[in-house]
Coordinates of C-alpha atoms in Angstrom, one line a residue:
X521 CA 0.0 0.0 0.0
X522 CA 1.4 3.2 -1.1
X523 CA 0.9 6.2 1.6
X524 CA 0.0 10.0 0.4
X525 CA 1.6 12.3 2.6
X526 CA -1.5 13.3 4.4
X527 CA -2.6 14.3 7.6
X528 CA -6.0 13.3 9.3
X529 CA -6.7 16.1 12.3
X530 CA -8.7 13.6 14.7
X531 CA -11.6 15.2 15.8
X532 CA -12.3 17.6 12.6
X533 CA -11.8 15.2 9.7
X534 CA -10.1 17.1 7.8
X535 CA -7.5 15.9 5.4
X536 CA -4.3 18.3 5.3
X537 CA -1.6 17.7 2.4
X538 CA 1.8 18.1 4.2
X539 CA 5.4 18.3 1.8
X540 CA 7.3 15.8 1.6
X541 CA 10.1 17.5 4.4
X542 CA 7.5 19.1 6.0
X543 CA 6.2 15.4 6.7
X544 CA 9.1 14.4 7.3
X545 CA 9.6 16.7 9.8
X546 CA 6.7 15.9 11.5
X547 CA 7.3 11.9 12.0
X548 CA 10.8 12.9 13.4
X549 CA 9.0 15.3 16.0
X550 CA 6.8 12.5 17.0
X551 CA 8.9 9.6 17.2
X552 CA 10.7 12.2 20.1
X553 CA 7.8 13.5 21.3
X554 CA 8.7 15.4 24.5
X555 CA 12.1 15.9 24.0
X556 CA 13.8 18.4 22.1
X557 CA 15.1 17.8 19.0
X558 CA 18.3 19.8 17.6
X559 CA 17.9 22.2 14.3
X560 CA 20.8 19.9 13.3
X561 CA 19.8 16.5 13.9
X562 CA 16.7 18.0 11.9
X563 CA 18.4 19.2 8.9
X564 CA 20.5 15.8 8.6
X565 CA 17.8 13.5 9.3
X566 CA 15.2 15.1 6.6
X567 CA 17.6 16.7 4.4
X568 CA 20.3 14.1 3.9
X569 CA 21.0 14.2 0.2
X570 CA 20.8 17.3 -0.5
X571 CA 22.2 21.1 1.2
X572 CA 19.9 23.6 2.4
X573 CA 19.7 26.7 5.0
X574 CA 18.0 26.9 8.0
X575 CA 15.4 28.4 6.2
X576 CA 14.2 25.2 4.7
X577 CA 13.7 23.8 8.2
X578 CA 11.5 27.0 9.1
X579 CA 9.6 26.7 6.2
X580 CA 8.5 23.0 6.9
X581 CA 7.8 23.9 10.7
X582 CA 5.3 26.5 9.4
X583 CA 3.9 24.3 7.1
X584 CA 3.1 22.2 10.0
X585 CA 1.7 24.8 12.3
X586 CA -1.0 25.2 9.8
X587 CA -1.6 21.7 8.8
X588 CA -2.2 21.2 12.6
X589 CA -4.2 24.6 13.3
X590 CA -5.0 25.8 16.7
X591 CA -3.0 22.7 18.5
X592 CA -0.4 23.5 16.7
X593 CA 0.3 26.2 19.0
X594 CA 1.0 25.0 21.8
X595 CA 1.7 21.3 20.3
X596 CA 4.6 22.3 18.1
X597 CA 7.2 24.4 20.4
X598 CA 10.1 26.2 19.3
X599 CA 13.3 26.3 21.9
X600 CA 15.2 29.3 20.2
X601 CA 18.9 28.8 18.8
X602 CA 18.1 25.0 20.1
X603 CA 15.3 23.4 18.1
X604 CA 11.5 21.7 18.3
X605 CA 10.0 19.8 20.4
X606 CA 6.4 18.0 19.8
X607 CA 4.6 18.1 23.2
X608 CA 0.7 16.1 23.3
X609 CA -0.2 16.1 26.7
X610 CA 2.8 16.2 27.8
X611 CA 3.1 13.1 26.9
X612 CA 5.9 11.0 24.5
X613 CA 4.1 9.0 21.6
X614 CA 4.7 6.3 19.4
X615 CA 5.5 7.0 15.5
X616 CA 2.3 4.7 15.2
X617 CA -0.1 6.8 17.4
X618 CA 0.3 9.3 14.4
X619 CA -3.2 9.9 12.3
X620 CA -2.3 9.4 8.6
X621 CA -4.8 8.9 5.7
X622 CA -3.4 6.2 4.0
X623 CA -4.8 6.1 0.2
X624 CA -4.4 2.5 -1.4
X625 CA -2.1 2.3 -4.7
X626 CA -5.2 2.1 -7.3
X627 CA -6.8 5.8 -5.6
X628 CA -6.3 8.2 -9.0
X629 CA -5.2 10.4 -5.6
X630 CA -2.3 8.5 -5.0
X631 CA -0.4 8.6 -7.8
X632 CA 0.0 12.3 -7.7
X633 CA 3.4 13.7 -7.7
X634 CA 4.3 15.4 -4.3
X635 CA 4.8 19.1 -5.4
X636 CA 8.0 19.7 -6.7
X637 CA 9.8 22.3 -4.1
X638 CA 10.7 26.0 -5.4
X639 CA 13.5 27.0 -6.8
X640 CA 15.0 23.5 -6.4
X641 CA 17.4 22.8 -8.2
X642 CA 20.6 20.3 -9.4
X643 CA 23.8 21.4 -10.6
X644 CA 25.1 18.2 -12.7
X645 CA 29.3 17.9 -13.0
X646 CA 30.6 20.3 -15.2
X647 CA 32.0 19.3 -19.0
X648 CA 35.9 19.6 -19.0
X649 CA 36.6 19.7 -22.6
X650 CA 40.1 19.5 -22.4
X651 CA 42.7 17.0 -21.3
X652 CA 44.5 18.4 -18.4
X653 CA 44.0 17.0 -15.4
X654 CA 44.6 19.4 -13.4
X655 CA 42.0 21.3 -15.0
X656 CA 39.8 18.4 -14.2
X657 CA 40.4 19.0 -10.2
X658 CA 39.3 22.9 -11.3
X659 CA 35.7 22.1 -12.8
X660 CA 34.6 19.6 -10.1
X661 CA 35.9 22.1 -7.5
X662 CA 33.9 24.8 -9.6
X663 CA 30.6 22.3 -9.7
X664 CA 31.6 21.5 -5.6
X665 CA 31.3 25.1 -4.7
X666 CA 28.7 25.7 -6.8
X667 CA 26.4 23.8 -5.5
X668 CA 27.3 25.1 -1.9
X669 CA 26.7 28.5 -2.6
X670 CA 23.3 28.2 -4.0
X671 CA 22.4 26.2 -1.2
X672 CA 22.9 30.2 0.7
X673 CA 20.0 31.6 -2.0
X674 CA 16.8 32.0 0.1
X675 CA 14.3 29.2 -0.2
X676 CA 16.7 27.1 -2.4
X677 CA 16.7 23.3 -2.7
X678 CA 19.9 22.0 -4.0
X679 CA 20.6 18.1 -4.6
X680 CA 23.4 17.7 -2.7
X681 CA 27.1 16.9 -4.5
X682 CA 27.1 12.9 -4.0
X683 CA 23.6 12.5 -6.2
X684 CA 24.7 15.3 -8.6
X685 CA 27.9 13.5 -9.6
X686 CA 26.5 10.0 -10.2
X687 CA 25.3 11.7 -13.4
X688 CA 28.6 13.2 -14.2
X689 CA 30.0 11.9 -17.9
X690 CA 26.3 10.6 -18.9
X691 CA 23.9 11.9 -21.5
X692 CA 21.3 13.0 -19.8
X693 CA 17.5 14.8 -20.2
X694 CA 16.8 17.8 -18.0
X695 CA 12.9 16.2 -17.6
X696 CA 13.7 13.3 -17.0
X697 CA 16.3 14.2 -14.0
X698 CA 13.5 16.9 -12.9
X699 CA 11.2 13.7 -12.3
X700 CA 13.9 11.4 -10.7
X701 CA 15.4 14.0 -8.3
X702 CA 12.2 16.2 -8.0
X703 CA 13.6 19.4 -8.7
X704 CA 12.6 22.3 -11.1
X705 CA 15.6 23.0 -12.8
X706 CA 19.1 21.6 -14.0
X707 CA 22.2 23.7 -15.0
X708 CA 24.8 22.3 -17.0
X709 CA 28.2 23.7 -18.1
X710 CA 31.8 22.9 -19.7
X711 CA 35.1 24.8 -18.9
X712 CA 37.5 24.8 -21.9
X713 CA 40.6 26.2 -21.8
X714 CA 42.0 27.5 -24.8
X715 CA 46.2 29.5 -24.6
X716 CA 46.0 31.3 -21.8
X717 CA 42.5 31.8 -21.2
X718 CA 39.8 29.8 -20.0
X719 CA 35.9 29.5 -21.0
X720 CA 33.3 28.3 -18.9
X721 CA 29.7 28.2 -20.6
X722 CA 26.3 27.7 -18.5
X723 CA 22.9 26.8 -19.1
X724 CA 19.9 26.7 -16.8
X725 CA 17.2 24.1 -17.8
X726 CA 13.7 24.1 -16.2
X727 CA 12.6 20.1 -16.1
X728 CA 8.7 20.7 -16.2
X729 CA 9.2 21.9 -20.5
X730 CA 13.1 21.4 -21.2
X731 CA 13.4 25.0 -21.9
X732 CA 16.2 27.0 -21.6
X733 CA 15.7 29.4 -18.9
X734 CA 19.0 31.4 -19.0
X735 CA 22.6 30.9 -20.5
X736 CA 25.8 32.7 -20.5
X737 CA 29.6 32.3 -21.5
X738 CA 32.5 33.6 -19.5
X739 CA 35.8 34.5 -20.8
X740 CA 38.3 35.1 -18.1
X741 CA 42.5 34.7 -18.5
X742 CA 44.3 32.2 -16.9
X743 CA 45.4 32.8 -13.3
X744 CA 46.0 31.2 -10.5
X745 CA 43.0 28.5 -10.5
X746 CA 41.7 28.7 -6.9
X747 CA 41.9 32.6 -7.4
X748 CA 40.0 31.9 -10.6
X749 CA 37.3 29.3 -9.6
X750 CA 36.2 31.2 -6.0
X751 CA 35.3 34.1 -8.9
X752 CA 33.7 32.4 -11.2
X753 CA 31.6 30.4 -8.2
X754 CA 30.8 33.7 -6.9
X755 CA 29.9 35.6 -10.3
X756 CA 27.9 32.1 -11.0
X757 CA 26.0 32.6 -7.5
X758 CA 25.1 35.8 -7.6
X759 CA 23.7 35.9 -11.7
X760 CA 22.1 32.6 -11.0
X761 CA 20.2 34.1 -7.9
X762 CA 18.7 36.8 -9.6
X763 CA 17.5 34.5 -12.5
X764 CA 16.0 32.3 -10.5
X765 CA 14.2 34.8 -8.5
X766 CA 13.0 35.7 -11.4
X767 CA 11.9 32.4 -12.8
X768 CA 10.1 31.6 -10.0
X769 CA 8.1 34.7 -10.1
X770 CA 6.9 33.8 -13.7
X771 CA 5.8 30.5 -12.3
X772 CA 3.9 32.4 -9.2
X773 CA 2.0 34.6 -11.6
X774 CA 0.4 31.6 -13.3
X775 CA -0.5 30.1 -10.3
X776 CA -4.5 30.5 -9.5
X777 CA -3.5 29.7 -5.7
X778 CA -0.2 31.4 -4.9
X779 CA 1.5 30.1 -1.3
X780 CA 3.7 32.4 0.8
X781 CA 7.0 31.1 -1.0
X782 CA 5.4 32.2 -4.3
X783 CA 4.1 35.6 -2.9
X784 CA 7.7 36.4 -1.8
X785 CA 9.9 35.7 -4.9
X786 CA 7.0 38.0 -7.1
X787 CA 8.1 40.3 -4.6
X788 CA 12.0 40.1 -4.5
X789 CA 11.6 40.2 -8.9
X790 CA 9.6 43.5 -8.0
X791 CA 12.2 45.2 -5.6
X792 CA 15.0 44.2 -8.3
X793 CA 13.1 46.4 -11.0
X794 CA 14.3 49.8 -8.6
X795 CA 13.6 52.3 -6.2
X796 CA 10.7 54.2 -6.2
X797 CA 7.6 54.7 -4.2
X798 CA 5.1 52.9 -6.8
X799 CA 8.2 49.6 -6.6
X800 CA 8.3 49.8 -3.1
X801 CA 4.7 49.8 -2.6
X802 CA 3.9 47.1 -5.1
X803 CA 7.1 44.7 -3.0
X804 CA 5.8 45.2 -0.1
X805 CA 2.4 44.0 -0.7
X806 CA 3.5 40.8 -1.4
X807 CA 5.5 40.5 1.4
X808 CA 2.9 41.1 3.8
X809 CA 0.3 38.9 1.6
X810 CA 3.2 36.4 2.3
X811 CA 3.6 37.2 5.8
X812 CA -0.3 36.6 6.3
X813 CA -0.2 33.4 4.9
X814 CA 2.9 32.3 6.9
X815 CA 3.7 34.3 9.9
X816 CA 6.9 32.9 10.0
X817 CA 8.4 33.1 7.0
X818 CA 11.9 34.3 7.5
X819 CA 12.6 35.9 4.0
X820 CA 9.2 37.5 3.8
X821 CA 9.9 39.1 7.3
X822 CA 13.3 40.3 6.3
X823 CA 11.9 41.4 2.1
X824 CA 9.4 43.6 4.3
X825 CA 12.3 45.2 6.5
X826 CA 14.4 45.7 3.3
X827 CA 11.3 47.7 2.0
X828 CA 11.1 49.6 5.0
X829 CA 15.3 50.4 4.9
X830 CA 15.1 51.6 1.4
X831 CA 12.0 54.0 1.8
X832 CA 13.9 55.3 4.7
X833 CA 17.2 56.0 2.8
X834 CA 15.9 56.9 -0.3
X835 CA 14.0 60.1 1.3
X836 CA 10.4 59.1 -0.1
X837 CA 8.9 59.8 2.9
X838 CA 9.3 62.2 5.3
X839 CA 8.7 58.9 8.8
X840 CA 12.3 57.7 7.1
X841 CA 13.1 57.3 11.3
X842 CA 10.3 55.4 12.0
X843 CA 11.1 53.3 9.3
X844 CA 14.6 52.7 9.9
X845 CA 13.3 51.3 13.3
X846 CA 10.8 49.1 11.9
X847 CA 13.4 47.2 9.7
X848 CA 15.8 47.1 12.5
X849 CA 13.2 45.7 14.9
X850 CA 12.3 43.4 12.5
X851 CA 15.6 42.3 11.7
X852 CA 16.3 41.6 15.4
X853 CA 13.6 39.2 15.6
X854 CA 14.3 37.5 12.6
X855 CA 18.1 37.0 13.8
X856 CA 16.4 35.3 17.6
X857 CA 15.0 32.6 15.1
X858 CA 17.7 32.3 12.8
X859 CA 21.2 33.5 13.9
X860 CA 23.1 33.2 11.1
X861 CA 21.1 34.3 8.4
X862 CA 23.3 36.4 5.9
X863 CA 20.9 38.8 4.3
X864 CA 19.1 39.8 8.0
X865 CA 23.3 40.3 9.2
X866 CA 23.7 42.8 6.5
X867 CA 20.4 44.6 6.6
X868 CA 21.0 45.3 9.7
X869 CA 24.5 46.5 8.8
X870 CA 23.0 48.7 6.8
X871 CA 20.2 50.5 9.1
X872 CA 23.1 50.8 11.7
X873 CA 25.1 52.7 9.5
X874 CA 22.1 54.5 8.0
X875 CA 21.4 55.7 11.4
X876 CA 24.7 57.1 12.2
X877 CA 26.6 53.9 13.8
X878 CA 28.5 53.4 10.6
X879 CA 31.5 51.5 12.5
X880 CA 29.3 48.9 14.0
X881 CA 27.5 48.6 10.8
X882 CA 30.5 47.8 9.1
X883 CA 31.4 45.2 11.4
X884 CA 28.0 43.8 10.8
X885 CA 28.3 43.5 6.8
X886 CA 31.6 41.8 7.8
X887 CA 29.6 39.2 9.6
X888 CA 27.1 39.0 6.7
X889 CA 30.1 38.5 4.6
X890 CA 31.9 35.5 6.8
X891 CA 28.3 33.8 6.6
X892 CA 27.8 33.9 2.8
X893 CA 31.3 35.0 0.5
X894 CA 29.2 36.5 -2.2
X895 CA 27.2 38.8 -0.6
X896 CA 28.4 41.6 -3.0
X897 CA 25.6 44.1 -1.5
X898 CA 27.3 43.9 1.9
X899 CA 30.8 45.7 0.1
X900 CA 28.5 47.8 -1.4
X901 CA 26.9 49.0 2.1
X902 CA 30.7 48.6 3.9
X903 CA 31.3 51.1 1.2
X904 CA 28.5 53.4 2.5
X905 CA 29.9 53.3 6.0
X906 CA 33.4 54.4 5.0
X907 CA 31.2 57.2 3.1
X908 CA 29.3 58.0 6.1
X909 CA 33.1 57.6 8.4
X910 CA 34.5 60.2 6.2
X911 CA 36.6 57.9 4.5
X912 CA 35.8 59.0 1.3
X913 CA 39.1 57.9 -0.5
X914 CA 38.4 54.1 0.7
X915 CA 35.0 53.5 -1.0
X916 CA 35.7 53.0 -4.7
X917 CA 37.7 49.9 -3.4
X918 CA 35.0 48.1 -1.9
X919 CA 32.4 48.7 -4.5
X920 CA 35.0 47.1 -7.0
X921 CA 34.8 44.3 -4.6
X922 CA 31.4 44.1 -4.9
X923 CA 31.4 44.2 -8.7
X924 CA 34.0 41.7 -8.9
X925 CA 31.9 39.5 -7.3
X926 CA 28.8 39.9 -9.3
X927 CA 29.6 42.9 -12.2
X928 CA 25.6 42.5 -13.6
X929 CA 24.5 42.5 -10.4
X930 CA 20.4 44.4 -10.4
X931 CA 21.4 46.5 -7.3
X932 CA 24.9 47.6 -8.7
X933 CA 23.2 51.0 -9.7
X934 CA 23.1 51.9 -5.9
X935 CA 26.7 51.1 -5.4
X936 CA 27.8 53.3 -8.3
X937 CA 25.5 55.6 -6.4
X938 CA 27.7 55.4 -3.2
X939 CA 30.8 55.8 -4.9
X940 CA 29.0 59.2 -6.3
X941 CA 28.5 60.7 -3.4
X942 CA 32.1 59.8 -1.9
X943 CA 33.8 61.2 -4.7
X944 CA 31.7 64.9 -4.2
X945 CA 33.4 65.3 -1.0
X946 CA 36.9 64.7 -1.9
X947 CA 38.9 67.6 -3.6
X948 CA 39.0 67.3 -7.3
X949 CA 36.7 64.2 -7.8
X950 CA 34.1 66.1 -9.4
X951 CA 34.5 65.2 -12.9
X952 CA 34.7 61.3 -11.3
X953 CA 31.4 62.0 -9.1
X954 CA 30.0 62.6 -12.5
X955 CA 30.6 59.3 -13.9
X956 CA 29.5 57.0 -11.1
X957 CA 26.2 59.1 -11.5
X958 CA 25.6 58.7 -14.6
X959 CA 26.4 54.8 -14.5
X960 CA 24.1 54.5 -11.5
X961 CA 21.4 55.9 -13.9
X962 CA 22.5 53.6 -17.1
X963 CA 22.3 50.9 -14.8
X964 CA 19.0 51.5 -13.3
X965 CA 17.1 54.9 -14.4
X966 CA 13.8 54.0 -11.7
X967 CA 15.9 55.4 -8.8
X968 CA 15.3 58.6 -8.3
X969 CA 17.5 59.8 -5.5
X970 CA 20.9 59.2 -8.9
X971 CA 18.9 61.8 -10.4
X972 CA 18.9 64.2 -7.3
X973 CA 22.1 63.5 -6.6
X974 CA 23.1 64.3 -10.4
X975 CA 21.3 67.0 -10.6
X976 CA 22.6 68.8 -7.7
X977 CA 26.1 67.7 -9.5
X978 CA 25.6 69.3 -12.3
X979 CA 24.3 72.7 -10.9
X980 CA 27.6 72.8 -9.0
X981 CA 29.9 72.4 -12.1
X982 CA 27.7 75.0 -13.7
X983 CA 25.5 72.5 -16.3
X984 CA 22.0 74.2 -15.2
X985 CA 20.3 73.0 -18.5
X986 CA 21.5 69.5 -18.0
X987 CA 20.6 69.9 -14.2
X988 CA 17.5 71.0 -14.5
X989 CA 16.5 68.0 -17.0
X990 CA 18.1 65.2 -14.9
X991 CA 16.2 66.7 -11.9
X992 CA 12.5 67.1 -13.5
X993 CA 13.0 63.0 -14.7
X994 CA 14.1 62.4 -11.3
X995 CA 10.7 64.1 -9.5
X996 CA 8.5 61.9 -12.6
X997 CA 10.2 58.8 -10.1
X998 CA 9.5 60.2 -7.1
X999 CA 7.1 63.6 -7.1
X1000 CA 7.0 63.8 -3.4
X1001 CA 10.3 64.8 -3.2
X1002 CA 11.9 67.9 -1.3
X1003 CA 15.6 69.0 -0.2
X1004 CA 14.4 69.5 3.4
X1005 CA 13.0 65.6 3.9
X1006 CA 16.6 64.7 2.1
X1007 CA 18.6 66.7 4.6
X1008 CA 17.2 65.4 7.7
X1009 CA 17.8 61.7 6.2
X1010 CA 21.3 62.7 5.6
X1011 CA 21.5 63.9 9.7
X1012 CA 20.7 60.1 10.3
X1013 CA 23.9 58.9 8.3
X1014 CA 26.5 61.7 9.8
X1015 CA 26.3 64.3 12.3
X1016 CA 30.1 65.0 11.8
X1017 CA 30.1 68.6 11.0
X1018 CA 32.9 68.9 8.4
X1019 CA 30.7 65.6 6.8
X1020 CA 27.5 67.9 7.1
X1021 CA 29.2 71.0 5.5
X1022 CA 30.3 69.3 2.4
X1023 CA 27.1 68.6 1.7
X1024 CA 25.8 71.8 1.9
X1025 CA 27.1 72.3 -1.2
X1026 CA 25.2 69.9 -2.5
X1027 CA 22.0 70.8 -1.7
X1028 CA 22.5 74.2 -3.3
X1029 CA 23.4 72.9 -6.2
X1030 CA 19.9 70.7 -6.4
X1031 CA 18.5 74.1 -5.5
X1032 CA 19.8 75.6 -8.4
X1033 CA 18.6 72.4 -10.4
X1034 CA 15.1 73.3 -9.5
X1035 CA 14.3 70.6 -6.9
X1036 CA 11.6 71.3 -4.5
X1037 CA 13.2 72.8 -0.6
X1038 CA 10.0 71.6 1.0

């Protein structure tokens, strides 16, 4: 007899579909009911063949908190930083004593497909297409590191390295594996090397139509190979994260019933379009549509206080310090449930500094950093603290980093931003200010703040023309704007009054530019 992975609520009747993990989660709790059970013990037990975050394990615990309703509550008990623990009555039970609808092999039910997981994924041994063995140790290490660093993407599900290489040297059909391994999609790749430089090409496949969701060639010289392969892993990572978001989204928008996974990649492809108050608006709703459907979804939670950090910094709205405490609040809670989570490290980072502790901020992005290695925003926002320190001459070097790491990256626009504004308060680095701001706006033209901040450039230099055309597309973005709200958010990043002074110069230049004073 072949068992759906159902649960029967005794007393209601009801029949609630439970994941796969989240099932298995659930038999694990009950076989130790009573007793704490480790995050760890958790993540091994359910999720042995493949690598995942912490997140995963969150997401099945919510899944069943609502599959068991109001029992749930006090049933299902979290022990923060430690684990679960399933207490009924207080009482241990048998694995057996669980209520399970059991649906016989020949039920048209039963042969249903559990639901593939999002943005799941396999990344099968890459091609070498030369001889060398050496460069043989360089693409399995690239496909090994590879598959560890996407494991970091929120809500991924990656087949872990020991599965993924029993397919390694076989023809193979990117539907066919999507059925065996239950995963959405496949990427493939080859390195060649050819003189002195090497070629790695890359192709994402999603299973459910053998399409080709995304592909891309990189041509980099030959270096040192560990050098070589940490970059290519990390510029791999980050591209691939923002394709998938975005692939997942298309698949949410089709769906008639979207959960709070879906809800929360349309909103992460909806933040990456830019910054404006329409974007921000639209991002959040489906964060907080997520967040109503799953209280405790992590990445909606810290999505939401992302929203609430950029409306604060971007001077859209004139509660920017009410905001800035909302994401940090927010932040805070999410780091009680799960310590080391990357993206809530750095946000935080990034309020701190925005709120005039740059040095602890910094150190906070550095934690981000030691979490996940291609966190590129977190140089990026490092970069805004030595900005906000003073340190003017010392930011160009960490947005590099950041590009190094991920040069297409959808949020390099505000880094080029940041470098900007450093360059404006060093001697002679006008002409330079100039050209960050312009590739801010070639990078990304919805955020409106590059405008301002160009604006107010070009006024200085004596461009009023071009000043006064970059400002009146910048207020089309953002129509609320006005000098005054932008000058009290810039109090929340410095109060060092030779900081403060230089950018008085600025704002009478975006005076001059015919920007709104308030």
């Amino acid at each position: 007899m072949d068992l759906t992975r159902e649960l029967l609520l005794d007393g209601r009747g009801d029949i609630v579909p439970l994941r796969p993990q989240a099932w298995s989660v659930l038999r694990l709790l009950a076989t130790r009911a009573g007793q704490l059970v480790g995050k760890g013990e958790i993540l091994d037990e359910v999720w042995s063949d493949c690598e995942v975050t912490e997140d995963s394990l969150v997401q099945a615990i919510g899944d069943v908190r609502r599959a068991l309703g109001e029992a749930g509550r006090t049933a299902l008990r979290t022990l923060p930083r430690r684990g679960y623990m399933l207490a009924i009555n207080g009482e241990p039970i048998d694995d057996a004593d669980l209520p399970i609808a059991a649906a016989p092999a020949s039920d048209p039910e039963a042969s249903i497909p559990s639901a593939v997981p999002h943005l799941s994924i396999v990344v099968l041994p890459f091609a070498n297409l030369g001889d060398n063995p050496e460069q043989e140790y360089f693409v399995d290490g690239v496909t090994d590191s590879l598959t560890t660093d996407l494991s970091r993407i929120a809500g991924a599900f990656v087949i872990g390295r020991n599965t993924a290489f029993t397919f390694k040297g076989k023809a193979v059909d990117a539907r066919e594996i999507g059925r065996e391994l239950n995963v959405r999609y496949v990427l493939e790749g080859s390195v060649q090397r050819a003189s002195n430089r090497f070629r790695l090409n890359v192709q994402l496949t999603d299973t459910a139509t053998g399409g080709q969701v995304w592909a891309e060639r990189f041509d980099k010289a030959a270096a040192d190979l560990l050098d070589m392969q940490d970059e290519i892993v990390s510029r791999l990572a980050n591209t691939l994260s923002a394709e998938l978001i975005k692939a997942e989204a298309r698949r949410a928008e089709r769906s008639l019933r979207p959960d709070a996974m879906d809800l929360y990649f349309q909103g992460r492809a909806i933040l990456n379009k830019g910054i404006t108050p329409a974007v921000m608006a639209q991002a959040r709703g489906f964060f907080m549509r997520a967040l109503a459907l799953d209280p405790d979804h992590i990445e909606a939670a810290v999505a939401a206080a992302h929203v609430d950090f950029a409306i604060g910094s971007s001077s859209m709205a004139d509660d920017g310090p009410a905001r800035f405490r909302a994401a940090e609040n927010a932040l805070n809670r999410v780091l009680l449930r799960a310590p080391n989570h990357p993206r809530a490290h750095m946000l935080l980072g990034a309020v701190q500094i925005r709120t005039n502790r740059a040095a602890k901020g910094i150190a906070e992005c550095r934690q981000a950093l030691a979490l996940d290695r291609n966190l590129a925003d977190a140089h990026g926002f490092i970069g805004l603290g030595k900005h906000a320190l003073g340190r003017g001459a010392e930011v160009e070097g960490h947005i590099q980093e950041a590009l190094r790491l991920s040069p297409r990256d959808t949020r390099a626009f505000l880094w080029f931003t940041i470098v900007g504004m450093a360059k404006l308060m060093l001697t002679n680095a006008d002409l330079e200010a100039l050209d960050w701001l312009r590739g801010s706006i070639e990078a990304n033209p919805n955020f409106a703040l590059a405008h301002f901040h160009l604006a107010g450039a070009l006024a200085m230099m004596g461009d009023l023309k071009e000043a006064r055309s970059i400002a009146e597309a910048g207020l089309a973005l953002d129509p609320d704007f006005t000098i005054c709200r932008y000058e009290v958010s810039a109090l929340f990043l410095s109060d060092n009054p030779a900081w403060l002074a230089r950018r008085e110069r600025l704002y009478e230049g975006m005076r001059m530019a015919g920007l709104p004073d308030g």
